């Protein structure tokens, strides 16, 4: 057992209390803009207040708790999100909010007076919300939430109204101007840390995500009367493409920095037992932390789609294309030193998933700490991380925050 | 222009008249057990009668027109089916009924007196009907319609009642006992004849059809946070399987007799852009005219499913397994000689699709003549065959019937 300043029991209690605030019969579900989410927010606000923080909801709908600093140097922001996916877990997002709160409590308890303000944040709607969009709060705080989103509707309520309903104001600018550094602890949602027996991951960059829809069109024919050599089978062509995408993505991943490509949606038409498939649709999710590799992959894919069997036509559309976001080397270095000081093993790794930190990085130096996920599971009830791992991550983060605050 | 005894214009008129009997706004739809089907049957019965045939509906619900022979040698049966799939064509099935009628008319007109009775048949519900089953009439005539089918229901009506409604009697045996030979003309529904510029196909066997459901189970993981090497991607495994099935089926097809394997249904779960597919379901439709090759394919598939990437499990179920049905070499030989006499080019070929002839072969020697399908299309409004090709097939079939009738 390490002797931590961070209080593991309080983290465990907070996580348990928030887990109990779930839609009945659906552990664990606390989606943004739902009554359950509001209940979680009220509980969090009370907890923030009890920790001596000044609580408010900003115009972007983010719940903030502030502890004033001594030197007017601006704000160190720490946080994550308390919303979940439907039937999600007890750790994704929530762990980062609880850890931020615990760091504030620990600093207070130990009498650490920071030179910077410390602000802890529960960002609004990091997960894809009922409005179909994600990272609503962190985008607003970064000043990049699209104006047009105000008009999105769900069950007769606009997103603008929903933001008002959580205490925000969609008509005001929500961009934060005084952030000097941002820290976020999050569960890894993968198996890299667990399989390596590593305590922590220090995130070097959040991968850019490009989504490409490919449609292969062949010819639907009678499965019995069309000999093998006379077919233009869209599924057979699509299967070869899936295999090649896997091979190319594996090759790129082996070259060094994080790269993944996944065909997560796949369907054929007409989809009848006795009909040769006439068309196939693939949705490719490609992620890279180095933009040139993504560009290389897209170029490879386009060349591959020009090389199809006779009778098969390919069409593709890039549905979305987001650049990778590097984390700040200075903050990574502080986290690295803190981990060494505390005897925590760590590796540098990319984040394949998106996070609020990607938007905070537009405002200030940003960094993330990953803690191990059991069997890599996330967004499901089985999602689990050890409280001791979360506490160790919090301790390292607190140490790095103290170091940052002490810098010239 | 060949100088045929068969009257091409009458065939064209009959096909046009039946095409006009279609569900309004859905060319061409005349499904078994529908009011439109009954209307087509009434039209056919009148046409049979006008041709001097004795008309009745047998217990199995088949519409029959009989022309008595001179020597009491039993019956030569000729026919196909007048029902269509939804949004089907004007030729599948119908062409074989109209040709049977035209042969009867031609024999009458030319004063040919056969030694055998000639019976022309419109088999009930060859296509998959609203009751979910097919070849209802020809199975009954072969004495193999499952008793349990009587209880099948559609919109509150039992199949037994539906058979009564077309004039059959589901409680009586419908097995025909005096059939000596069966002939069926049908459109090819494939591109073999058209692409070879061949007039006719003489069917050597109707392929056996085996349907195998394969489920591959891997592990659903986050597409962003799970590195390429840590995945158990069911789609990637399924894609390799599809490729190997295609390769193996092509190899078997190149070895000689008809073989096809088609993955016509294919789906994955969970089917989300950012989740590695956790499972994939394939439905394989395999068809062979030589049973050992089907058995070889199934054995190959089972061995292939034992050879999967780490983390992937395969389960399979044989959903249905029907043996191939050889056509009668004696009748094929008569058709071959008739084609030579009439200067029609022909090839021996397997039927990849099922037909009423597969059930008639249980009662008597059976044979089929295929006529070219435009672009191989069938079961769709674009389905087309040239009237001149149909008439030539009818002439060859009539010549073979005369030759069979004259045999010792």
GROMACS .gro file of N, CA and C in nm, chain B residues 233-352:
model
  360
  641UNK      N    1  -1.214  -0.951  -3.378
  641UNK     CA    2  -1.311  -0.884  -3.466
  641UNK      C    3  -1.386  -0.990  -3.547
  642UNK      N    4  -1.515  -1.005  -3.515
  642UNK     CA    5  -1.594  -1.110  -3.582
  642UNK      C    6  -1.613  -1.079  -3.731
  643UNK      N    7  -1.618  -0.951  -3.767
  643UNK     CA    8  -1.635  -0.918  -3.909
  643UNK      C    9  -1.511  -0.954  -3.989
  644UNK      N   10  -1.395  -0.926  -3.933
  644UNK     CA   11  -1.270  -0.959  -4.004
  644UNK      C   12  -1.262  -1.111  -4.025
  645UNK      N   13  -1.299  -1.188  -3.921
  645UNK     CA   14  -1.299  -1.334  -3.935
  645UNK      C   15  -1.402  -1.380  -4.037
  646UNK      N   16  -1.519  -1.315  -4.035
  646UNK     CA   17  -1.626  -1.353  -4.129
  646UNK      C   18  -1.588  -1.317  -4.272
  647UNK      N   19  -1.518  -1.206  -4.289
  647UNK     CA   20  -1.476  -1.164  -4.423
  647UNK      C   21  -1.382  -1.268  -4.483
  648UNK      N   22  -1.289  -1.317  -4.401
  648UNK     CA   23  -1.197  -1.421  -4.449
  648UNK      C   24  -1.275  -1.548  -4.485
  649UNK      N   25  -1.376  -1.579  -4.407
  649UNK     CA   26  -1.458  -1.697  -4.435
  649UNK      C   27  -1.535  -1.682  -4.566
  650UNK      N   28  -1.592  -1.564  -4.589
  650UNK     CA   29  -1.664  -1.538  -4.715
  650UNK      C   30  -1.570  -1.557  -4.834
  651UNK      N   31  -1.451  -1.501  -4.821
  651UNK     CA   32  -1.351  -1.513  -4.929
  651UNK      C   33  -1.318  -1.660  -4.955
  652UNK      N   34  -1.299  -1.736  -4.849
  652UNK     CA   35  -1.263  -1.877  -4.865
  652UNK      C   36  -1.378  -1.959  -4.921
  653UNK      N   37  -1.502  -1.927  -4.882
  653UNK     CA   38  -1.619  -1.996  -4.938
  653UNK      C   39  -1.626  -1.972  -5.088
  654UNK      N   40  -1.604  -1.847  -5.127
  654UNK     CA   41  -1.608  -1.813  -5.271
  654UNK      C   42  -1.499  -1.890  -5.347
  655UNK      N   43  -1.379  -1.894  -5.288
  655UNK     CA   44  -1.268  -1.963  -5.354
  655UNK      C   45  -1.298  -2.113  -5.367
  656UNK      N   46  -1.347  -2.172  -5.259
  656UNK     CA   47  -1.375  -2.316  -5.261
  656UNK      C   48  -1.489  -2.348  -5.357
  657UNK      N   49  -1.592  -2.265  -5.358
  657UNK     CA   50  -1.706  -2.290  -5.448
  657UNK      C   51  -1.664  -2.276  -5.594
  658UNK      N   52  -1.578  -2.179  -5.620
  658UNK     CA   53  -1.529  -2.159  -5.757
  658UNK      C   54  -1.445  -2.279  -5.801
  659UNK      N   55  -1.363  -2.329  -5.709
  659UNK     CA   56  -1.282  -2.447  -5.737
  659UNK      C   57  -1.372  -2.567  -5.768
  660UNK      N   58  -1.473  -2.587  -5.685
  660UNK     CA   59  -1.564  -2.701  -5.707
  660UNK      C   60  -1.640  -2.684  -5.839
  661UNK      N   61  -1.681  -2.560  -5.870
  661UNK     CA   62  -1.756  -2.537  -5.994
  661UNK      C   63  -1.670  -2.565  -6.116
  662UNK      N   64  -1.539  -2.535  -6.102
  662UNK     CA   65  -1.448  -2.557  -6.217
  662UNK      C   66  -1.417  -2.705  -6.238
  663UNK      N   67  -1.445  -2.786  -6.136
  663UNK     CA   68  -1.415  -2.929  -6.148
  663UNK      C   69  -1.516  -3.002  -6.236
  664UNK      N   70  -1.625  -2.935  -6.273
  664UNK     CA   71  -1.719  -3.003  -6.363
  664UNK      C   72  -1.862  -2.969  -6.333
  665UNK      N   73  -1.930  -3.054  -6.260
  665UNK     CA   74  -2.075  -3.037  -6.247
  665UNK      C   75  -2.108  -2.912  -6.165
  666UNK      N   76  -2.233  -2.871  -6.183
  666UNK     CA   77  -2.283  -2.748  -6.122
  666UNK      C   78  -2.260  -2.744  -5.970
  667UNK      N   79  -2.194  -2.638  -5.926
  667UNK     CA   80  -2.183  -2.613  -5.783
  667UNK      C   81  -2.183  -2.463  -5.761
  668UNK      N   82  -2.264  -2.420  -5.666
  668UNK     CA   83  -2.259  -2.279  -5.625
  668UNK      C   84  -2.264  -2.273  -5.472
  669UNK      N   85  -2.202  -2.170  -5.418
  669UNK     CA   86  -2.221  -2.139  -5.276
  669UNK      C   87  -2.229  -1.987  -5.266
  670UNK      N   88  -2.332  -1.941  -5.199
  670UNK     CA   89  -2.361  -1.798  -5.190
  670UNK      C   90  -2.387  -1.762  -5.045
  671UNK      N   91  -2.323  -1.656  -4.998
  671UNK     CA   92  -2.361  -1.601  -4.868
  671UNK      C   93  -2.460  -1.488  -4.900
  672UNK      N   94  -2.588  -1.518  -4.883
  672UNK     CA   95  -2.693  -1.424  -4.924
  672UNK      C   96  -2.743  -1.339  -4.809
  673UNK      N   97  -2.728  -1.390  -4.687
  673UNK     CA   98  -2.762  -1.312  -4.569
  673UNK      C   99  -2.634  -1.295  -4.488
  674UNK      N  100  -2.611  -1.175  -4.441
  674UNK     CA  101  -2.488  -1.145  -4.367
  674UNK      C  102  -2.517  -1.026  -4.277
  675UNK      N  103  -2.492  -1.043  -4.149
  675UNK     CA  104  -2.514  -0.930  -4.059
  675UNK      C  105  -2.415  -0.936  -3.943
  676UNK      N  106  -2.394  -0.823  -3.881
  676UNK     CA  107  -2.303  -0.816  -3.767
  676UNK      C  108  -2.372  -0.749  -3.650
  677UNK      N  109  -2.320  -0.775  -3.530
  677UNK     CA  110  -2.361  -0.700  -3.411
  677UNK      C  111  -2.236  -0.646  -3.344
  678UNK      N  112  -2.240  -0.536  -3.270
  678UNK     CA  113  -2.360  -0.454  -3.253
  678UNK      C  114  -2.389  -0.363  -3.373
  679UNK      N  115  -2.294  -0.350  -3.466
  679UNK     CA  116  -2.322  -0.264  -3.581
  679UNK      C  117  -2.319  -0.117  -3.548
  680UNK      N  118  -2.222  -0.076  -3.467
  680UNK     CA  119  -2.206   0.066  -3.434
  680UNK      C  120  -2.070   0.112  -3.486
  681UNK      N  121  -2.066   0.236  -3.532
  681UNK     CA  122  -1.947   0.288  -3.598
  681UNK      C  123  -1.822   0.272  -3.513
  682UNK      N  124  -1.836   0.290  -3.382
  682UNK     CA  125  -1.717   0.294  -3.296
  682UNK      C  126  -1.701   0.168  -3.211
  683UNK      N  127  -1.760   0.058  -3.256
  683UNK     CA  128  -1.746  -0.068  -3.183
  683UNK      C  129  -1.695  -0.178  -3.277
  684UNK      N  130  -1.590  -0.247  -3.234
  684UNK     CA  131  -1.539  -0.362  -3.308
  684UNK      C  132  -1.650  -0.469  -3.311
  685UNK      N  133  -1.687  -0.520  -3.430
  685UNK     CA  134  -1.796  -0.618  -3.437
  685UNK      C  135  -1.772  -0.739  -3.347
  686UNK      N  136  -1.873  -0.771  -3.266
  686UNK     CA  137  -1.862  -0.881  -3.171
  686UNK      C  138  -1.912  -1.013  -3.227
  687UNK      N  139  -2.002  -1.007  -3.323
  687UNK     CA  140  -2.048  -1.131  -3.384
  687UNK      C  141  -2.089  -1.106  -3.528
  688UNK      N  142  -2.087  -1.213  -3.605
  688UNK     CA  143  -2.130  -1.206  -3.745
  688UNK      C  144  -2.211  -1.331  -3.776
  689UNK      N  145  -2.319  -1.313  -3.852
  689UNK     CA  146  -2.402  -1.426  -3.893
  689UNK      C  147  -2.402  -1.435  -4.045
  690UNK      N  148  -2.374  -1.555  -4.095
  690UNK     CA  149  -2.375  -1.580  -4.239
  690UNK      C  150  -2.477  -1.688  -4.268
  691UNK      N  151  -2.552  -1.672  -4.375
  691UNK     CA  152  -2.636  -1.781  -4.422
  691UNK      C  153  -2.582  -1.825  -4.558
  692UNK      N  154  -2.536  -1.949  -4.562
  692UNK     CA  155  -2.476  -2.003  -4.684
  692UNK      C  156  -2.580  -2.086  -4.757
  693UNK      N  157  -2.597  -2.057  -4.885
  693UNK     CA  158  -2.684  -2.134  -4.974
  693UNK      C  159  -2.591  -2.209  -5.069
  694UNK      N  160  -2.581  -2.341  -5.051
  694UNK     CA  161  -2.492  -2.422  -5.136
  694UNK      C  162  -2.577  -2.513  -5.223
  695UNK      N  163  -2.539  -2.526  -5.349
  695UNK     CA  164  -2.619  -2.608  -5.442
  695UNK      C  165  -2.526  -2.697  -5.525
  696UNK      N  166  -2.562  -2.823  -5.533
  696UNK     CA  167  -2.482  -2.920  -5.608
  696UNK      C  168  -2.575  -3.019  -5.676
  697UNK      N  169  -2.532  -3.067  -5.792
  697UNK     CA  170  -2.609  -3.172  -5.857
  697UNK      C  171  -2.548  -3.309  -5.829
  698UNK      N  172  -2.431  -3.310  -5.767
  698UNK     CA  173  -2.373  -3.437  -5.724
  698UNK      C  174  -2.359  -3.432  -5.572
  699UNK      N  175  -2.429  -3.521  -5.507
  699UNK     CA  176  -2.435  -3.520  -5.360
  699UNK      C  177  -2.297  -3.529  -5.294
  700UNK      N  178  -2.205  -3.611  -5.346
  700UNK     CA  179  -2.074  -3.618  -5.279
  700UNK      C  180  -2.001  -3.484  -5.275
  701UNK      N  181  -2.027  -3.401  -5.376
  701UNK     CA  182  -1.960  -3.271  -5.375
  701UNK      C  183  -2.018  -3.183  -5.265
  702UNK      N  184  -2.149  -3.194  -5.243
  702UNK     CA  185  -2.209  -3.118  -5.132
  702UNK      C  186  -2.150  -3.167  -5.000
  703UNK      N  187  -2.139  -3.298  -4.988
  703UNK     CA  188  -2.083  -3.352  -4.863
  703UNK      C  189  -1.939  -3.307  -4.845
  704UNK      N  190  -1.865  -3.303  -4.956
  704UNK     CA  191  -1.727  -3.254  -4.951
  704UNK      C  192  -1.720  -3.109  -4.909
  705UNK      N  193  -1.814  -3.030  -4.961
  705UNK     CA  194  -1.817  -2.887  -4.926
  705UNK      C  195  -1.846  -2.869  -4.777
  706UNK      N  196  -1.943  -2.945  -4.727
  706UNK     CA  197  -1.979  -2.932  -4.585
  706UNK      C  198  -1.860  -2.973  -4.497
  707UNK      N  199  -1.791  -3.079  -4.538
  707UNK     CA  200  -1.673  -3.123  -4.461
  707UNK      C  201  -1.564  -3.015  -4.465
  708UNK      N  202  -1.546  -2.957  -4.585
  708UNK     CA  203  -1.447  -2.849  -4.597
  708UNK      C  204  -1.484  -2.734  -4.504
  709UNK      N  205  -1.611  -2.698  -4.504
  709UNK     CA  206  -1.657  -2.584  -4.423
  709UNK      C  207  -1.634  -2.612  -4.275
  710UNK      N  208  -1.665  -2.734  -4.233
  710UNK     CA  209  -1.646  -2.768  -4.092
  710UNK      C  210  -1.499  -2.761  -4.052
  711UNK      N  211  -1.412  -2.808  -4.141
  711UNK     CA  212  -1.267  -2.799  -4.113
  711UNK      C  213  -1.224  -2.652  -4.110
  712UNK      N  214  -1.279  -2.574  -4.202
  712UNK     CA  215  -1.243  -2.431  -4.208
  712UNK      C  216  -1.285  -2.358  -4.081
  713UNK      N  217  -1.399  -2.399  -4.025
  713UNK     CA  218  -1.449  -2.332  -3.906
  713UNK      C  219  -1.370  -2.372  -3.781
  714UNK      N  220  -1.292  -2.478  -3.793
  714UNK     CA  221  -1.206  -2.516  -3.681
  714UNK      C  222  -1.075  -2.438  -3.686
  715UNK      N  223  -1.056  -2.362  -3.793
  715UNK     CA  224  -0.928  -2.293  -3.815
  715UNK      C  225  -0.955  -2.142  -3.814
  716UNK      N  226  -0.975  -2.089  -3.694
  716UNK     CA  227  -1.013  -1.948  -3.681
  716UNK      C  228  -0.909  -1.871  -3.601
  717UNK      N  229  -0.907  -1.740  -3.618
  717UNK     CA  230  -0.813  -1.660  -3.539
  717UNK      C  231  -0.843  -1.674  -3.389
  718UNK      N  232  -0.744  -1.647  -3.307
  718UNK     CA  233  -0.761  -1.651  -3.161
  718UNK      C  234  -0.876  -1.562  -3.120
  719UNK      N  235  -0.959  -1.612  -3.028
  719UNK     CA  236  -1.067  -1.530  -2.974
  719UNK      C  237  -1.196  -1.539  -3.053
  720UNK      N  238  -1.196  -1.611  -3.166
  720UNK     CA  239  -1.316  -1.623  -3.248
  720UNK      C  240  -1.370  -1.766  -3.235
  721UNK      N  241  -1.499  -1.776  -3.209
  721UNK     CA  242  -1.565  -1.906  -3.200
  721UNK      C  243  -1.667  -1.918  -3.312
  722UNK      N  244  -1.680  -2.037  -3.368
  722UNK     CA  245  -1.779  -2.058  -3.475
  722UNK      C  246  -1.883  -2.159  -3.431
  723UNK      N  247  -2.008  -2.130  -3.463
  723UNK     CA  248  -2.116  -2.227  -3.446
  723UNK      C  249  -2.186  -2.238  -3.580
  724UNK      N  250  -2.234  -2.358  -3.612
  724UNK     CA  251  -2.311  -2.368  -3.735
  724UNK      C  252  -2.426  -2.465  -3.719
  725UNK      N  253  -2.528  -2.443  -3.802
  725UNK     CA  254  -2.648  -2.525  -3.804
  725UNK      C  255  -2.685  -2.547  -3.949
  726UNK      N  256  -2.716  -2.671  -3.984
  726UNK     CA  257  -2.768  -2.697  -4.119
  726UNK      C  258  -2.919  -2.676  -4.111
  727UNK      N  259  -2.968  -2.571  -4.177
  727UNK     CA  260  -3.110  -2.535  -4.165
  727UNK      C  261  -3.196  -2.622  -4.255
  728UNK      N  262  -3.144  -2.658  -4.371
  728UNK     CA  263  -3.218  -2.747  -4.462
  728UNK      C  264  -3.117  -2.814  -4.553
  729UNK      N  265  -3.154  -2.931  -4.602
  729UNK     CA  266  -3.057  -3.012  -4.678
  729UNK      C  267  -3.135  -3.103  -4.773
  730UNK      N  268  -3.148  -3.060  -4.897
  730UNK     CA  269  -3.224  -3.137  -4.995
  730UNK      C  270  -3.131  -3.197  -5.100
  731UNK      N  271  -3.154  -3.323  -5.129
  731UNK     CA  272  -3.069  -3.394  -5.224
  731UNK      C  273  -3.095  -3.345  -5.367
  732UNK      N  274  -2.995  -3.356  -5.454
  732UNK     CA  275  -3.018  -3.324  -5.595
  732UNK      C  276  -3.114  -3.425  -5.659
  733UNK      N  277  -3.181  -3.382  -5.766
  733UNK     CA  278  -3.276  -3.470  -5.836
  733UNK      C  279  -3.233  -3.481  -5.982
  734UNK      N  280  -3.185  -3.600  -6.023
  734UNK     CA  281  -3.147  -3.615  -6.164
  734UNK      C  282  -3.270  -3.621  -6.254
  735UNK      N  283  -3.261  -3.562  -6.370
  735UNK     CA  284  -3.366  -3.577  -6.471
  735UNK      C  285  -3.342  -3.709  -6.545
  736UNK      N  286  -3.441  -3.753  -6.620
  736UNK     CA  287  -3.435  -3.886  -6.681
  736UNK      C  288  -3.350  -3.887  -6.809
  737UNK      N  289  -3.246  -3.972  -6.813
  737UNK     CA  290  -3.158  -3.974  -6.931
  737UNK      C  291  -3.233  -4.008  -7.059
  738UNK      N  292  -3.335  -4.094  -7.050
  738UNK     CA  293  -3.412  -4.131  -7.170
  738UNK      C  294  -3.485  -4.011  -7.227
  739UNK      N  295  -3.549  -3.934  -7.142
  739UNK     CA  296  -3.621  -3.815  -7.190
  739UNK      C  297  -3.522  -3.709  -7.240
  740UNK      N  298  -3.410  -3.695  -7.170
  740UNK     CA  299  -3.309  -3.597  -7.215
  740UNK      C  300  -3.264  -3.634  -7.356
  741UNK      N  301  -3.246  -3.763  -7.378
  741UNK     CA  302  -3.203  -3.810  -7.510
  741UNK      C  303  -3.308  -3.780  -7.617
  742UNK      N  304  -3.434  -3.797  -7.583
  742UNK     CA  305  -3.541  -3.763  -7.679
  742UNK      C  306  -3.541  -3.613  -7.710
  743UNK      N  307  -3.521  -3.532  -7.608
  743UNK     CA  308  -3.516  -3.387  -7.629
  743UNK      C  309  -3.395  -3.349  -7.714
  744UNK      N  310  -3.284  -3.416  -7.688
  744UNK     CA  311  -3.161  -3.392  -7.763
  744UNK      C  312  -3.182  -3.422  -7.911
  745UNK      N  313  -3.244  -3.537  -7.940
  745UNK     CA  314  -3.271  -3.575  -8.079
  745UNK      C  315  -3.368  -3.476  -8.144
  746UNK      N  316  -3.468  -3.435  -8.066
  746UNK     CA  317  -3.566  -3.340  -8.120
  746UNK      C  318  -3.498  -3.208  -8.155
  747UNK      N  319  -3.409  -3.163  -8.068
  747UNK     CA  320  -3.338  -3.038  -8.094
  747UNK      C  321  -3.255  -3.050  -8.221
  748UNK      N  322  -3.188  -3.164  -8.237
  748UNK     CA  323  -3.106  -3.186  -8.356
  748UNK      C  324  -3.195  -3.185  -8.482
  749UNK      N  325  -3.306  -3.251  -8.474
  749UNK     CA  326  -3.400  -3.257  -8.587
  749UNK      C  327  -3.445  -3.117  -8.628
  750UNK      N  328  -3.472  -3.035  -8.527
  750UNK     CA  329  -3.526  -2.902  -8.553
  750UNK      C  330  -3.418  -2.796  -8.570
  751UNK      N  331  -3.291  -2.835  -8.560
  751UNK     CA  332  -3.183  -2.739  -8.579
  751UNK      C  333  -3.168  -2.640  -8.465
  752UNK      N  334  -3.212  -2.680  -8.347
  752UNK     CA  335  -3.197  -2.592  -8.230
  752UNK      C  336  -3.067  -2.626  -8.158
  753UNK      N  337  -2.988  -2.524  -8.128
  753UNK     CA  338  -2.867  -2.550  -8.051
  753UNK      C  339  -2.903  -2.571  -7.905
  754UNK      N  340  -2.832  -2.660  -7.841
  754UNK     CA  341  -2.867  -2.689  -7.700
  754UNK      C  342  -2.742  -2.725  -7.622
  755UNK      N  343  -2.749  -2.708  -7.493
  755UNK     CA  344  -2.645  -2.762  -7.405
  755UNK      C  345  -2.712  -2.835  -7.290
  756UNK      N  346  -2.639  -2.931  -7.237
  756UNK     CA  347  -2.683  -2.998  -7.115
  756UNK      C  348  -2.642  -2.909  -6.999
  757UNK      N  349  -2.732  -2.885  -6.908
  757UNK     CA  350  -2.698  -2.800  -6.794
  757UNK      C  351  -2.780  -2.839  -6.671
  758UNK      N  352  -2.726  -2.805  -6.557
  758UNK     CA  353  -2.800  -2.830  -6.433
  758UNK      C  354  -2.894  -2.713  -6.406
  759UNK      N  355  -2.997  -2.740  -6.331
  759UNK     CA  356  -3.081  -2.631  -6.282
  759UNK      C  357  -3.038  -2.598  -6.141
  760UNK      N  358  -2.993  -2.475  -6.122
  760UNK     CA  359  -2.957  -2.433  -5.987
  760UNK      C  360  -3.079  -2.400  -5.903
   0.00000   0.00000   0.00000
